[in-house]
Amino acid sequence: MKNKEYPYYDVPEMSDLKEMVWNKAKTMPNKTAFVYPCESGEMKKTYQNLKDDINAFGTWMYSEDIKGKHVAIIGENSYEWLVAFLAAANGGNVAVAIDKNLPEEEQIALADIGEVELFMVTDSHVDKVKHGLKDGDSRKVYDLIDFNAMLKKGRTLIAQGDTDFINYEIVLDQTAAILFTSGTSGVSKGVELTHRSMAYDVVHTSMLYQPDLDGGVVAILPFHHAFGLVVAIFMVVNYGVPIYINKKIKQIKKDMEEFQPQLMFMVPMFVEFFHKQIWKEIEKKGKTAVFRQLMNTTDALLKTGIDVRSKTYKTVQNVFGGKLTEIICGGAALDPMYVKDFRSWGIEILNGYGTTECSPVVAVNRPHHRKDGSVGKLVPGVKVKVTEDGEIAFKGDLVMKGYYKRPEDTDKVLIDGWYHTGDLGYVDEEDFIFLTGRKKNLIILSNGENISPEELEQNIARDKGVQEVLVYDENSKIVAEIFPAEEYLGNTEYFEALKDKVNR
């Protein structure tokens, strides 16, 4: 299929997260929703299981008088985490997602910002959360190691006729979740998302992309992030595609080999890591030049309609389980170089763009309508504009309710319903969005020229010796700080040559 405009996909409709789960339990009750590792090996949950578990957990919560409260959810990616989140949000509570990796004092600080009244924590993080609470802090910490006992009690109550949680009616514009973002100021703020905003984003973003319904997804992004939760979980559930929950980053390769995903959601860090590892193995074998020539040849054949990538690059594809066809990437800028290399290997990277404040996706490239260098095509139904100073702004039902109890910060970015992103860029005639930098990051030279540090960072980061790079202005000079790749640590001569190359 040629790379050109084509109709939007028909996707399952839903107006809130409760309806999403109930619809799936009704239309495909016995289909696998989640697979995850457990002590006995592997656990599978169907969509009917998911609905029943959420109802049981929510009924248990109501029995504990957890109604209309702000509930912190903390821990590693797990089925228990998701059920706790959905039970909280679907029962009129506010689910407050907090990063498990933050220092304990920061976790409690965020909990205080979100006015958390109790904690739901996966077992390995319970002691950390309890230790972070100050003496006299009576907020209860529930250990999700007791998840099955909680479900059992909830089921018993339902069997006895307790249907208060099940019959709770969702209020679409009531805050359902608070997710944290540092925003442009670096100060953590709680983003209020509603059932309406999250459901709208799931449905309308899905109109741009349709996965293979017989495939699967390995979920590797943290659930406390909007991208990892709303997109990589809720959107996939609404599609009806099975999800394998990766609990530990070091097990990603093993999980991909076993589950053989067709689709994965990644941030650029993962894409860059896999890309560098693949080229490192090629370089070890002394095949870099030969492999590049092979890629040029198969790219040329592809343009004539001959696709030999699945056979030619089977070794590369096996790194991801052997069936991966697409990666949806977001969260930060991605160098088009990675997109082109992965495409040569038979894996399409669909770069997207979003922000927690927009629930989060506002644009994504489509499998057969994409533009390299863009962050994607505008989500249907969303309005976009570029302000006089080049800032991109969005308007629509996916925009946040506001920053929790921070009206001044909210008013700075939400103006007449338009969310001002702080990102600079432009929108082309086909509603593809291109970013050129951050409004607050621009470096203005003495001659009046504006320099985007992001563009310089992207160019420097392409070098094989560079793991991370930060570009900034210091005393009217542009400075680049580089963290070397492991094998180049201490290689002063290499980086002196790189400095000369960059300064030419």
Short mmCIF file of N, CA, C and O in Angstrom, two decimals, residues 64 255 405:
data_model
loop_
_atom_site.label_atom_id
_atom_site.label_comp_id
_atom_site.label_asym_id
_atom_site.label_seq_id
_atom_site.Cartn_x
_atom_site.Cartn_y
_atom_site.Cartn_z
N GLU A 64 -14.48 -1.20 52.82
CA GLU A 64 -13.48 -0.54 53.66
C GLU A 64 -13.75 0.96 53.76
O GLU A 64 -12.90 1.72 54.24
N ASP A 255 10.90 -11.90 27.75
CA ASP A 255 9.45 -11.77 27.57
C ASP A 255 9.07 -11.63 26.10
O ASP A 255 8.07 -12.21 25.65
N LYS A 405 -5.56 21.72 42.20
CA LYS A 405 -5.44 22.80 43.17
C LYS A 405 -4.28 23.75 42.86
O LYS A 405 -3.64 24.29 43.77
#
